[in-house]
Amino acid sequence: MLEIEHLTVRYGRRTVLRDCSLRVGEGEWWMLVGPNGAGKSTLIRAAAGAVPCEGELRFEGEDLTRMKPARRARLIGILDQHNTSSYDYSVEEIVGLGRYAHRGMLGADPRGDEAVERAMRETGMTGLRRASVLSLSGGERQRAFLAQVLAQDPRLMILDEPVNHLDLPYQQAIFTLIADWLRKPGRAVLSVVHDLSLARCWGTHAMVLRGGECLARGRAAEALRDGILREAYGMDVGAWMRDQLDVWKE
Amino acid sequence: MFRERFAPVAYLLLTAALLAVMVLCVCAGNQPIPLRETRAVFFGGEVSEANRSILVNVRLPRVLCVALVGASLSLCGAAMQGLLRNPLADGSTLGVSSGASLGAVIALAFGIAVPGLPHAGTMVTAMLFAFGSLALILSLAWMLDRSLETNSIILIGVIFSMFASSMMNLVISFAGERIKSITFWTMGSLSGSRYDYALILAVSLLVCGGVILLHARELNAFAVGEENARHIGVNVRRVKLTLMIAVSVLIGVCVSVGGTIAFVGLVTPHMARLIVGPNHKRLLPASLFSGAIFLLLADLAARTILRPRELSIGVVTSLVGAVAFTLILRFRRKGADGDA
């Protein structure tokens, strides 16, 4: 579905992403992992068309850099790490914005209401539909914006830290929801996560980045190996995580 | 939900209030005209020739111009507050207002006139400077980051406003005897309003206001966040450019007719937001009404408080606007605390 070839992003003279390539196929959940400043969010921003880049970005052979924004939004839904609003829109209005790209010339969107209702139901936001987005907790706000992405009905979801601010029950609920969403044919997920356990448990594939370069990519079990993670993070990640788990053993 | 249900009622109330205020502004003034005579001018009946002349030649064109300028400035303010996601933005944030003012001051100071149209010199120069300012600001912002980032545009706009103000002061220092009329104009005045000005304002509002109203959905997306707008499929650069041009043209025309009138574009969208909420589908039309009503009342105060002397309308809007803005902020803060 998504093909990224030799992607390079520069901010001024600084190269923040160098020669990265990635192919996301149907039914795959790719996890982008790496330390802070590795270029994970930059890769996502490039895929969203938010930063100028070199290399090739294609969706099923179609050049993403030349694609009209509305068409791109019907194919790719993106959830940012930080989502806020300066004005007190209701949750329903925020979720409804996800249907922007589906509206016709006269604003008609026959499946719009149904998609918004379903997205709010799936993210547990139906009860808060009238609430001002400014009055929500961080986790509720994240769920409202995830509902917006779901209402967008994309084929590829790109999620930057999707469970950021969420407590454990909601982390579980959201990852289960994304996994269920992925089961339908013709869909894929690309997400940035810091929690390597989540990456290993839920991801089918992973890409490890460090300093703007790709260290490894492939099936999650192969890409997230001890040696690669040690090189990426500069520490014995496996030992650290095993120590954390040991605390819970009787 | 309350706001959605309330919206049609709010529009009815705002329309009724606008009509009532327009009638009040036509009747009240240095020479009060009874309501009976005002009605007679429009629907036939007995009316003195002096009152008919005041009403038709002075009051009516002024009331029309004031209402149209107020509606335009308020609409531009609401659009800019959404587009730039900044509650402190208004039509002047781009710097176009200062550019137009500089043009008008140059025309007044050096007596620039259009042959055959004695009053058109100021208006044409102000409009040309408004366009020139927009072109310069957008070019500089493009040179800075090659992507027309909102922050770059605001930054260049603020710097350009300061530059234009300095240039204006420089021109004023060479203005000699014309300094009084320039100072009065820079504080805003609609005392010389005419029907042809009202026509220009109406056409500008119809065209540019129409463009802005058609972008209500995009403005909602921008008000949530520019990145979010991009993600949901808004053509960010095209929409931003279209709206900025529409706002600049409208501001340029308003400044050329009435000078720089502060606070209208900043305060009245907040008033409208308190009534109909932040959704631009309801907010933009409500801003049109609230801006017109606010400026009509400010103009009425400007010409009646120190009768027979007339204050600059900008003095009144600044005084009232500052107090109103503080109250709105306090109200919103209380509302937010209540929500939490």
Coordinates of C-alpha atoms in Angstrom, one line a residue:
Chain A
M1 CA 0.0 0.0 0.0
L2 CA 2.4 2.7 1.2
E3 CA 5.8 2.8 -0.5
I4 CA 8.5 5.0 0.8
E5 CA 11.7 5.0 -1.2
H6 CA 14.9 6.8 -0.3
L7 CA 13.2 9.4 1.8
T8 CA 15.4 12.3 3.0
V9 CA 14.2 15.3 5.0
R10 CA 16.2 18.3 5.7
Y11 CA 15.4 21.2 8.0
G12 CA 17.7 23.9 6.7
R13 CA 21.2 22.4 6.5
R14 CA 20.4 19.7 9.1
T15 CA 19.4 16.3 7.7
V16 CA 16.8 14.8 10.1
L17 CA 15.9 11.7 8.0
R18 CA 18.4 10.1 5.6
D19 CA 17.6 7.6 2.8
C20 CA 14.8 5.7 4.5
S21 CA 12.7 3.1 2.6
L22 CA 9.7 1.3 3.8
R23 CA 6.8 -0.7 2.2
V24 CA 3.7 -1.1 4.3
G25 CA 1.4 -3.9 3.0
E26 CA -2.2 -4.8 3.6
G27 CA -3.0 -6.1 7.0
E28 CA 0.4 -5.0 8.4
W29 CA 0.9 -2.9 11.6
W30 CA 4.2 -1.2 11.4
M31 CA 5.8 0.2 14.6
L32 CA 8.3 3.0 14.2
V33 CA 10.6 2.9 17.2
G34 CA 13.7 4.7 18.2
P35 CA 15.0 7.2 20.8
N36 CA 14.0 10.9 20.8
G37 CA 15.1 12.8 17.7
A38 CA 15.4 9.6 15.7
G39 CA 13.2 10.9 12.9
K40 CA 10.0 8.9 13.6
S41 CA 7.6 11.9 13.7
T42 CA 9.5 13.5 10.8
L43 CA 8.8 10.4 8.7
I44 CA 5.1 10.7 9.6
R45 CA 5.0 14.4 8.8
A46 CA 6.6 13.7 5.4
A47 CA 4.0 11.0 4.7
A48 CA 1.3 13.6 5.6
G49 CA 2.8 16.1 3.1
A50 CA 3.6 18.5 5.9
V51 CA 7.3 18.8 5.2
P52 CA 9.2 19.0 1.9
C53 CA 11.2 15.9 1.3
E54 CA 13.4 14.1 -1.3
G55 CA 12.7 10.6 -2.4
E56 CA 9.5 8.8 -3.4
L57 CA 6.2 8.5 -1.5
R58 CA 3.5 6.4 -3.2
F59 CA 0.2 4.9 -2.2
E60 CA -0.5 1.9 -4.4
G61 CA 1.7 3.3 -7.1
E62 CA 0.1 6.8 -6.9
D63 CA 2.5 9.7 -6.1
L64 CA 1.5 11.0 -2.7
T65 CA 3.4 14.3 -3.2
R66 CA 1.2 15.2 -6.2
M67 CA -2.0 13.8 -4.8
K68 CA -4.8 16.3 -4.0
P69 CA -5.2 16.8 -0.2
A70 CA -8.8 15.5 0.0
R71 CA -7.9 12.3 -1.9
R72 CA -4.9 11.7 0.3
A73 CA -7.1 12.2 3.4
R74 CA -9.5 9.6 2.1
L75 CA -6.7 7.1 1.9
I76 CA -4.5 8.1 4.9
G77 CA -5.7 9.2 8.4
I78 CA -3.2 10.7 10.7
L79 CA -3.4 11.1 14.5
D80 CA -0.9 13.6 15.9
Q81 CA 0.9 13.3 19.2
H82 CA -0.5 16.6 20.6
N83 CA -4.0 17.6 19.8
T84 CA -5.5 20.8 21.2
S85 CA -8.0 23.4 20.1
S86 CA -8.1 27.1 21.0
Y87 CA -11.9 27.2 20.8
D88 CA -14.5 25.2 22.6
Y89 CA -15.8 22.9 19.9
S90 CA -17.9 20.0 21.0
V91 CA -16.5 16.4 20.7
E92 CA -19.1 15.7 17.9
E93 CA -17.9 18.7 15.9
I94 CA -14.3 17.6 16.2
V95 CA -15.2 14.1 15.1
G96 CA -17.4 15.4 12.3
L97 CA -14.4 17.3 10.9
G98 CA -13.0 13.9 9.9
R99 CA -15.6 13.7 7.2
Y100 CA -14.3 16.8 5.4
A101 CA -12.7 14.9 2.5
H102 CA -15.8 12.8 2.0
R103 CA -18.2 15.7 1.3
G104 CA -19.3 16.5 -2.2
M105 CA -19.5 19.9 -3.9
L106 CA -22.6 20.9 -2.1
G107 CA -21.4 19.4 1.2
A108 CA -23.4 16.2 0.9
D109 CA -22.0 13.2 2.8
P110 CA -24.7 10.5 2.9
R111 CA -22.7 8.2 5.2
G112 CA -21.3 11.0 7.4
D113 CA -23.6 10.8 10.4
E114 CA -23.3 7.0 10.6
A115 CA -19.5 7.2 10.4
V116 CA -19.3 9.8 13.1
E117 CA -21.7 7.9 15.4
R118 CA -19.7 4.7 14.9
A119 CA -16.4 6.4 15.5
M120 CA -17.6 7.9 18.8
R121 CA -19.1 4.6 19.9
E122 CA -15.9 2.7 19.2
T123 CA -13.8 5.2 21.1
G124 CA -16.3 5.4 24.0
M125 CA -17.0 9.1 23.4
T126 CA -20.7 8.9 22.7
G127 CA -21.5 10.1 26.3
L128 CA -19.2 13.1 25.8
R129 CA -20.5 14.1 22.4
R130 CA -21.7 17.5 23.7
A131 CA -18.8 18.2 25.9
S132 CA -16.4 21.0 25.0
V133 CA -13.1 19.7 23.8
L134 CA -11.4 22.2 26.1
S135 CA -13.0 20.5 29.2
L136 CA -11.7 17.0 28.3
S137 CA -8.8 15.3 30.1
G138 CA -5.7 14.5 28.0
G139 CA -6.8 10.9 27.4
E140 CA -10.4 11.9 26.5
R141 CA -9.0 14.5 24.0
Q142 CA -6.8 11.9 22.4
R143 CA -9.8 9.5 22.0
A144 CA -11.8 12.4 20.5
F145 CA -9.1 12.9 17.8
L146 CA -8.7 9.2 17.3
A147 CA -12.5 9.1 16.7
Q148 CA -12.0 11.9 14.1
V149 CA -9.4 9.6 12.3
L150 CA -11.8 6.7 12.4
A151 CA -14.7 8.8 11.0
Q152 CA -12.3 9.8 8.2
D153 CA -12.5 6.1 7.2
P154 CA -9.0 5.9 5.7
R155 CA -7.2 2.8 4.4
L156 CA -4.0 3.5 6.2
M157 CA -3.9 4.9 9.7
I158 CA -0.7 6.8 10.7
L159 CA -0.6 7.2 14.5
D160 CA 1.9 9.2 16.4
E161 CA 1.9 7.9 19.9
P162 CA -1.7 6.8 19.8
V163 CA -1.9 5.9 23.5
N164 CA -0.2 9.0 24.7
H165 CA -1.9 10.3 27.9
L166 CA -4.1 7.2 28.1
D167 CA -4.5 5.1 31.2
L168 CA -3.9 1.3 31.0
P169 CA -7.6 0.3 30.4
Y170 CA -7.8 2.8 27.5
Q171 CA -4.4 1.7 26.2
Q172 CA -5.8 -1.8 26.0
A173 CA -9.1 -0.6 24.5
I174 CA -7.5 1.5 21.9
F175 CA -5.0 -1.1 20.8
T176 CA -7.7 -3.7 20.6
L177 CA -9.8 -1.3 18.6
I178 CA -7.0 -0.6 16.1
A179 CA -6.3 -4.4 15.8
D180 CA -10.0 -4.9 15.1
W181 CA -10.0 -2.1 12.6
L182 CA -7.0 -3.6 10.8
R183 CA -8.8 -7.0 10.4
K184 CA -10.9 -5.6 7.5
P185 CA -9.3 -6.1 4.1
G186 CA -7.3 -3.4 2.4
R187 CA -6.2 -1.7 5.6
A188 CA -2.8 -1.0 7.3
V189 CA -1.4 0.9 10.3
L190 CA 1.9 2.7 10.8
S191 CA 2.4 4.0 14.3
V192 CA 5.1 5.6 16.4
V193 CA 5.4 4.1 19.9
H194 CA 7.9 4.6 22.7
D195 CA 6.8 1.6 24.6
L196 CA 8.7 -1.3 23.1
S197 CA 6.5 -3.9 24.8
L198 CA 3.5 -2.5 23.0
A199 CA 5.5 -2.4 19.8
R200 CA 6.5 -6.1 20.1
C201 CA 3.0 -7.3 21.3
W202 CA 0.9 -5.5 18.8
G203 CA 3.1 -4.8 15.8
T204 CA 3.4 -7.2 12.9
H205 CA 6.4 -5.3 11.6
A206 CA 8.8 -2.7 13.0
M207 CA 11.3 -0.1 11.8
V208 CA 14.1 1.0 14.2
L209 CA 15.4 4.5 13.6
R210 CA 18.4 6.3 15.2
G211 CA 19.7 9.8 14.2
G212 CA 17.5 9.9 11.1
E213 CA 18.8 6.6 9.8
C214 CA 17.1 3.2 9.6
L215 CA 18.9 0.6 11.6
A216 CA 16.5 -2.3 10.9
R217 CA 13.1 -3.0 9.4
G218 CA 11.1 -6.2 8.9
R219 CA 9.0 -8.5 11.0
A220 CA 8.6 -7.2 14.6
A221 CA 10.4 -10.1 16.2
E222 CA 13.4 -9.7 13.9
A223 CA 13.7 -5.9 13.8
L224 CA 13.2 -5.6 17.6
R225 CA 16.2 -7.8 18.6
D226 CA 18.4 -7.0 21.6
G227 CA 21.5 -6.1 19.5
I228 CA 19.6 -3.6 17.3
L229 CA 17.8 -2.0 20.2
R230 CA 21.1 -1.7 22.1
E231 CA 22.6 0.1 19.1
A232 CA 19.6 2.3 18.7
Y233 CA 19.2 3.3 22.4
G234 CA 22.8 3.0 23.6
M235 CA 21.8 0.7 26.4
D236 CA 20.9 -2.9 27.1
V237 CA 17.2 -2.5 26.4
G238 CA 16.4 -6.2 26.8
A239 CA 17.9 -6.4 30.3
W240 CA 16.2 -3.2 31.4
M241 CA 12.8 -4.4 30.3
R242 CA 13.3 -7.9 31.8
D243 CA 14.3 -6.2 35.1
Q244 CA 11.0 -4.2 35.0
L245 CA 9.0 -7.4 34.5
D246 CA 10.9 -9.2 37.3
V247 CA 9.4 -6.8 39.8
W248 CA 6.0 -8.4 39.1
K249 CA 7.1 -12.0 39.7
E250 CA 6.3 -13.4 43.1
Chain B
M1 CA -26.8 21.4 21.2
F2 CA -28.2 24.4 23.0
R3 CA -26.2 26.6 20.6
E4 CA -27.4 24.7 17.5
R5 CA -31.0 25.0 18.6
F6 CA -30.5 28.6 19.6
A7 CA -28.9 29.6 16.3
P8 CA -32.0 30.3 14.2
V9 CA -33.5 32.2 17.2
A10 CA -30.3 34.1 17.6
Y11 CA -30.3 35.1 13.9
L12 CA -33.9 36.4 14.2
L13 CA -33.0 38.4 17.3
L14 CA -29.8 39.8 15.7
T15 CA -31.8 40.8 12.6
A16 CA -34.4 42.5 14.7
A17 CA -31.8 44.2 16.8
L18 CA -29.9 45.4 13.6
L19 CA -33.0 46.9 12.1
A20 CA -34.0 48.6 15.4
V21 CA -30.5 50.0 15.8
M22 CA -30.4 51.2 12.2
V23 CA -33.7 53.0 12.7
L24 CA -32.4 54.5 16.0
C25 CA -29.2 55.7 14.3
V26 CA -31.2 57.3 11.4
C27 CA -33.5 59.1 13.8
A28 CA -31.0 60.2 16.5
G29 CA -28.3 62.8 16.0
N30 CA -27.5 66.5 16.2
Q31 CA -30.9 67.2 14.7
P32 CA -33.3 64.5 16.1
I33 CA -35.8 63.3 13.5
P34 CA -39.1 61.9 14.8
L35 CA -39.8 58.3 13.9
R36 CA -43.0 59.4 12.2
E37 CA -41.1 61.5 9.7
T38 CA -38.5 58.8 9.2
R39 CA -41.3 56.4 8.3
A40 CA -42.8 59.0 6.0
V41 CA -39.6 59.3 4.0
F42 CA -39.7 55.6 3.1
F43 CA -43.4 54.9 3.0
G44 CA -44.8 58.3 2.1
G45 CA -46.3 61.0 4.3
E46 CA -45.6 64.4 5.5
V47 CA -42.0 65.4 6.3
S48 CA -40.2 68.7 6.4
E49 CA -37.7 69.3 3.6
A50 CA -34.8 69.9 6.0
N51 CA -35.4 66.6 7.8
R52 CA -35.8 64.8 4.5
S53 CA -32.5 66.2 3.3
I54 CA -30.7 65.3 6.5
L55 CA -32.1 61.8 6.4
V56 CA -31.6 61.0 2.7
N57 CA -28.3 62.8 2.1
V58 CA -26.5 62.5 5.5
R59 CA -28.0 59.9 7.9
L60 CA -28.9 57.1 5.6
P61 CA -25.6 56.8 3.6
R62 CA -23.8 57.1 6.9
V63 CA -25.8 54.4 8.6
L64 CA -25.4 52.1 5.6
C65 CA -21.6 52.7 5.5
V66 CA -21.2 52.2 9.2
A67 CA -23.2 49.0 9.2
L68 CA -21.3 47.6 6.2
V69 CA -17.9 48.6 7.6
G70 CA -18.8 47.0 11.0
A71 CA -20.1 43.8 9.4
S72 CA -17.0 43.6 7.2
L73 CA -14.5 44.2 10.0
S74 CA -16.2 41.8 12.3
L75 CA -16.4 39.1 9.5
C76 CA -12.6 39.6 8.8
G77 CA -11.8 39.3 12.5
A78 CA -13.8 36.1 12.9
A79 CA -12.1 34.6 9.8
M80 CA -8.6 35.6 11.0
Q81 CA -9.2 34.3 14.5
G82 CA -10.1 31.0 13.0
L83 CA -7.5 30.9 10.3
L84 CA -4.6 31.8 12.6
R85 CA -6.1 29.9 15.5
N86 CA -5.5 33.0 17.6
P87 CA -8.3 34.7 19.6
L88 CA -6.3 38.0 19.5
A89 CA -6.1 38.1 15.7
D90 CA -8.2 40.4 13.6
G91 CA -8.2 41.9 10.1
S92 CA -5.3 44.1 11.1
T93 CA -3.0 41.2 12.2
L94 CA -1.8 40.7 8.7
G95 CA -0.5 44.3 8.5
V96 CA -2.7 45.1 5.5
S97 CA -4.7 47.6 7.6
S98 CA -1.5 49.6 8.4
G99 CA -0.5 49.4 4.8
A100 CA -3.9 50.8 3.7
S101 CA -3.6 53.5 6.3
L102 CA -0.2 54.5 5.1
G103 CA -1.5 54.8 1.6
A104 CA -4.4 57.0 2.7
V105 CA -2.2 59.2 4.9
I106 CA 0.1 59.8 1.9
A107 CA -2.9 60.7 -0.3
L108 CA -4.2 63.1 2.4
A109 CA -0.8 64.6 3.1
F110 CA 0.2 65.2 -0.5
G111 CA -3.2 65.9 -1.8
I112 CA -3.3 63.0 -4.3
A113 CA -6.6 63.1 -6.2
V114 CA -8.2 61.3 -9.0
P115 CA -9.2 63.7 -11.8
G116 CA -13.0 64.2 -11.8
L117 CA -13.5 62.2 -8.6
P118 CA -12.4 64.6 -5.8
H119 CA -12.8 62.1 -2.9
A120 CA -11.5 59.0 -4.6
G121 CA -7.8 59.7 -4.2
T122 CA -7.6 58.5 -0.6
M123 CA -9.7 55.5 -1.3
V124 CA -7.8 54.4 -4.4
T125 CA -4.3 55.0 -2.8
A126 CA -5.4 53.1 0.4
M127 CA -6.6 50.1 -1.7
L128 CA -3.4 50.1 -3.8
F129 CA -1.3 50.1 -0.6
A130 CA -3.5 47.4 0.9
F131 CA -2.8 45.1 -2.1
G132 CA 0.9 46.1 -2.2
S133 CA 1.2 45.3 1.6
L134 CA -0.4 41.9 1.2
A135 CA 1.9 41.1 -1.8
L136 CA 5.0 42.2 0.2
I137 CA 4.0 40.4 3.4
L138 CA 3.3 37.1 1.6
S139 CA 6.5 37.4 -0.5
L140 CA 8.6 38.0 2.6
A141 CA 6.9 35.1 4.4
W142 CA 7.5 32.8 1.4
M143 CA 11.2 33.9 1.3
L144 CA 11.5 33.1 5.0
D145 CA 10.3 29.5 5.0
R146 CA 9.0 28.6 1.5
S147 CA 5.8 27.2 2.9
L148 CA 3.7 30.2 4.1
E149 CA 3.8 29.1 7.7
T150 CA 1.2 31.0 9.8
N151 CA 3.8 32.1 12.4
S152 CA 6.0 33.6 9.7
I153 CA 3.0 35.5 8.3
I154 CA 2.0 36.9 11.7
L155 CA 5.6 37.8 12.4
I156 CA 6.1 39.6 9.1
G157 CA 2.7 41.2 9.5
V158 CA 3.5 42.7 12.9
I159 CA 6.9 43.9 11.7
F160 CA 5.3 45.4 8.6
S161 CA 2.7 47.2 10.8
M162 CA 5.4 48.8 12.9
F163 CA 7.3 49.9 9.7
A164 CA 4.0 51.3 8.2
S165 CA 3.3 53.2 11.5
S166 CA 6.8 54.7 11.5
M167 CA 6.4 55.7 7.8
M168 CA 3.0 57.2 8.6
N169 CA 4.5 59.3 11.4
L170 CA 7.2 60.5 9.0
V171 CA 4.6 61.5 6.4
I172 CA 2.5 63.3 9.1
S173 CA 5.5 65.3 10.2
F174 CA 5.7 66.7 6.7
A175 CA 1.9 67.2 6.5
G176 CA 1.7 70.8 7.6
E177 CA -1.8 72.2 7.8
R178 CA -3.4 68.9 6.7
I179 CA -2.3 67.2 10.0
K180 CA -5.7 67.7 11.7
S181 CA -7.7 65.9 9.0
I182 CA -5.1 63.1 8.9
T183 CA -5.1 62.6 12.6
F184 CA -8.9 62.5 12.6
W185 CA -8.9 60.1 9.7
T186 CA -6.3 57.7 11.3
M187 CA -8.6 57.5 14.4
G188 CA -11.5 56.5 12.1
S189 CA -14.3 58.5 10.8
L190 CA -17.3 57.8 8.7
S191 CA -18.7 61.3 8.7
G192 CA -18.2 61.8 5.0
S193 CA -20.1 58.7 4.0
R194 CA -21.9 58.6 0.6
Y195 CA -24.1 56.2 -1.3
D196 CA -21.3 55.4 -3.7
Y197 CA -19.1 54.4 -0.8
A198 CA -21.9 52.2 0.6
L199 CA -22.2 50.6 -2.9
I200 CA -18.4 49.8 -3.0
L201 CA -18.6 48.4 0.5
A202 CA -21.7 46.3 -0.3
V203 CA -20.1 44.8 -3.4
S204 CA -16.8 44.1 -1.6
L205 CA -18.7 42.5 1.3
L206 CA -20.8 40.5 -1.2
V207 CA -17.8 39.1 -3.0
C208 CA -15.1 38.8 -0.3
G209 CA -17.6 38.1 2.4
G210 CA -19.2 35.4 0.2
V211 CA -15.7 33.8 -0.3
I212 CA -15.2 33.8 3.5
L213 CA -18.6 32.4 4.3
L214 CA -18.1 29.6 1.7
H215 CA -15.0 28.6 3.7
A216 CA -16.7 28.0 7.0
R217 CA -15.8 24.3 7.2
E218 CA -12.2 25.0 6.4
L219 CA -12.1 27.7 9.0
N220 CA -13.4 25.2 11.6
A221 CA -10.5 22.9 10.6
F222 CA -7.9 25.7 10.9
A223 CA -9.4 26.8 14.2
V224 CA -8.7 23.3 15.6
G225 CA -5.2 23.3 14.1
E226 CA -3.4 23.8 10.8
E227 CA -1.8 20.3 11.0
N228 CA -5.2 18.8 11.8
A229 CA -6.7 20.7 8.8
R230 CA -4.0 19.2 6.5
H231 CA -4.7 15.7 7.9
I232 CA -8.4 15.8 7.2
G233 CA -7.8 16.9 3.6
V234 CA -7.9 20.7 3.5
N235 CA -5.8 22.3 0.8
V236 CA -4.0 24.4 3.5
R237 CA -2.0 26.7 1.3
R238 CA -4.7 27.4 -1.2
V239 CA -7.4 28.1 1.4
K240 CA -5.0 30.2 3.5
L241 CA -4.1 32.3 0.5
T242 CA -7.7 32.7 -0.7
L243 CA -8.9 33.8 2.7
M244 CA -6.1 36.2 3.3
I245 CA -6.7 37.9 -0.1
A246 CA -10.4 38.1 0.7
V247 CA -9.8 39.6 4.1
S248 CA -7.2 42.0 2.8
V249 CA -9.4 43.3 0.0
L250 CA -12.3 43.8 2.5
I251 CA -10.0 45.5 5.1
G252 CA -8.4 47.7 2.4
V253 CA -11.9 48.9 1.3
C254 CA -13.0 49.5 4.9
V255 CA -9.9 51.4 5.8
S256 CA -10.1 53.5 2.6
V257 CA -13.7 54.5 3.5
G258 CA -13.6 54.9 7.3
G259 CA -9.9 55.0 8.4
T260 CA -8.5 52.6 11.0
I261 CA -11.3 51.6 13.4
A262 CA -9.8 49.6 16.2
F263 CA -11.3 46.7 18.2
V264 CA -14.3 46.0 16.1
G265 CA -12.7 43.0 14.4
L266 CA -11.2 41.8 17.6
V267 CA -14.2 42.1 20.0
T268 CA -17.4 41.5 18.1
P269 CA -16.5 37.9 16.9
H270 CA -16.0 37.0 20.6
M271 CA -19.4 38.5 21.4
A272 CA -20.9 36.4 18.6
R273 CA -19.0 33.3 19.8
L274 CA -20.6 33.7 23.2
I275 CA -24.0 33.5 21.6
V276 CA -23.7 30.9 18.8
G277 CA -20.5 29.0 19.7
P278 CA -17.2 28.6 17.8
N279 CA -18.6 26.7 14.7
H280 CA -17.9 29.1 11.8
K281 CA -21.1 28.0 10.0
R282 CA -23.0 29.9 12.7
L283 CA -20.2 32.2 13.9
L284 CA -19.5 34.0 10.6
P285 CA -23.1 35.1 9.9
A286 CA -23.5 36.1 13.6
S287 CA -20.3 38.1 13.4
L288 CA -21.7 40.1 10.5
F289 CA -24.7 41.2 12.6
S290 CA -22.8 41.8 15.8
G291 CA -20.2 43.9 14.0
A292 CA -22.8 46.0 12.3
I293 CA -24.8 46.6 15.5
F294 CA -21.6 47.3 17.5
L295 CA -20.3 49.9 15.1
L296 CA -23.7 51.6 14.6
L297 CA -24.0 52.1 18.3
A298 CA -20.4 53.3 18.5
D299 CA -21.0 55.8 15.7
L300 CA -24.2 57.0 17.4
A301 CA -22.3 57.5 20.6
A302 CA -19.5 59.3 18.7
R303 CA -21.8 61.8 17.2
T304 CA -24.2 62.4 20.1
I305 CA -22.2 62.2 23.4
L306 CA -20.5 65.6 23.0
R307 CA -23.1 67.1 20.7
P308 CA -22.5 69.3 18.6
R309 CA -18.9 68.1 18.6
E310 CA -18.2 64.7 17.0
L311 CA -15.8 62.2 18.3
S312 CA -13.7 59.9 16.2
I313 CA -15.5 56.6 15.9
G314 CA -12.2 54.8 16.7
V315 CA -12.0 56.5 20.1
V316 CA -15.4 55.1 21.0
T317 CA -14.7 51.6 19.7
S318 CA -11.4 51.5 21.5
L319 CA -12.9 52.7 24.8
V320 CA -15.9 50.4 24.6
G321 CA -13.9 47.5 23.0
A322 CA -11.3 47.4 25.7
V323 CA -13.9 47.1 28.5
A324 CA -16.0 44.7 26.5
F325 CA -13.0 42.5 25.7
T326 CA -12.0 42.3 29.4
L327 CA -15.6 41.3 30.3
I328 CA -15.7 38.7 27.6
L329 CA -12.4 37.2 28.7
R330 CA -13.7 37.1 32.3
F331 CA -17.0 35.5 31.2
R332 CA -15.1 32.9 29.1
R333 CA -12.8 32.1 32.0
K334 CA -15.7 31.7 34.3
G335 CA -17.4 29.4 31.7
A336 CA -14.2 27.3 31.3
D337 CA -13.9 27.0 35.1
G338 CA -17.6 25.9 35.2
D339 CA -17.0 23.3 32.5
A340 CA -14.0 21.9 34.3

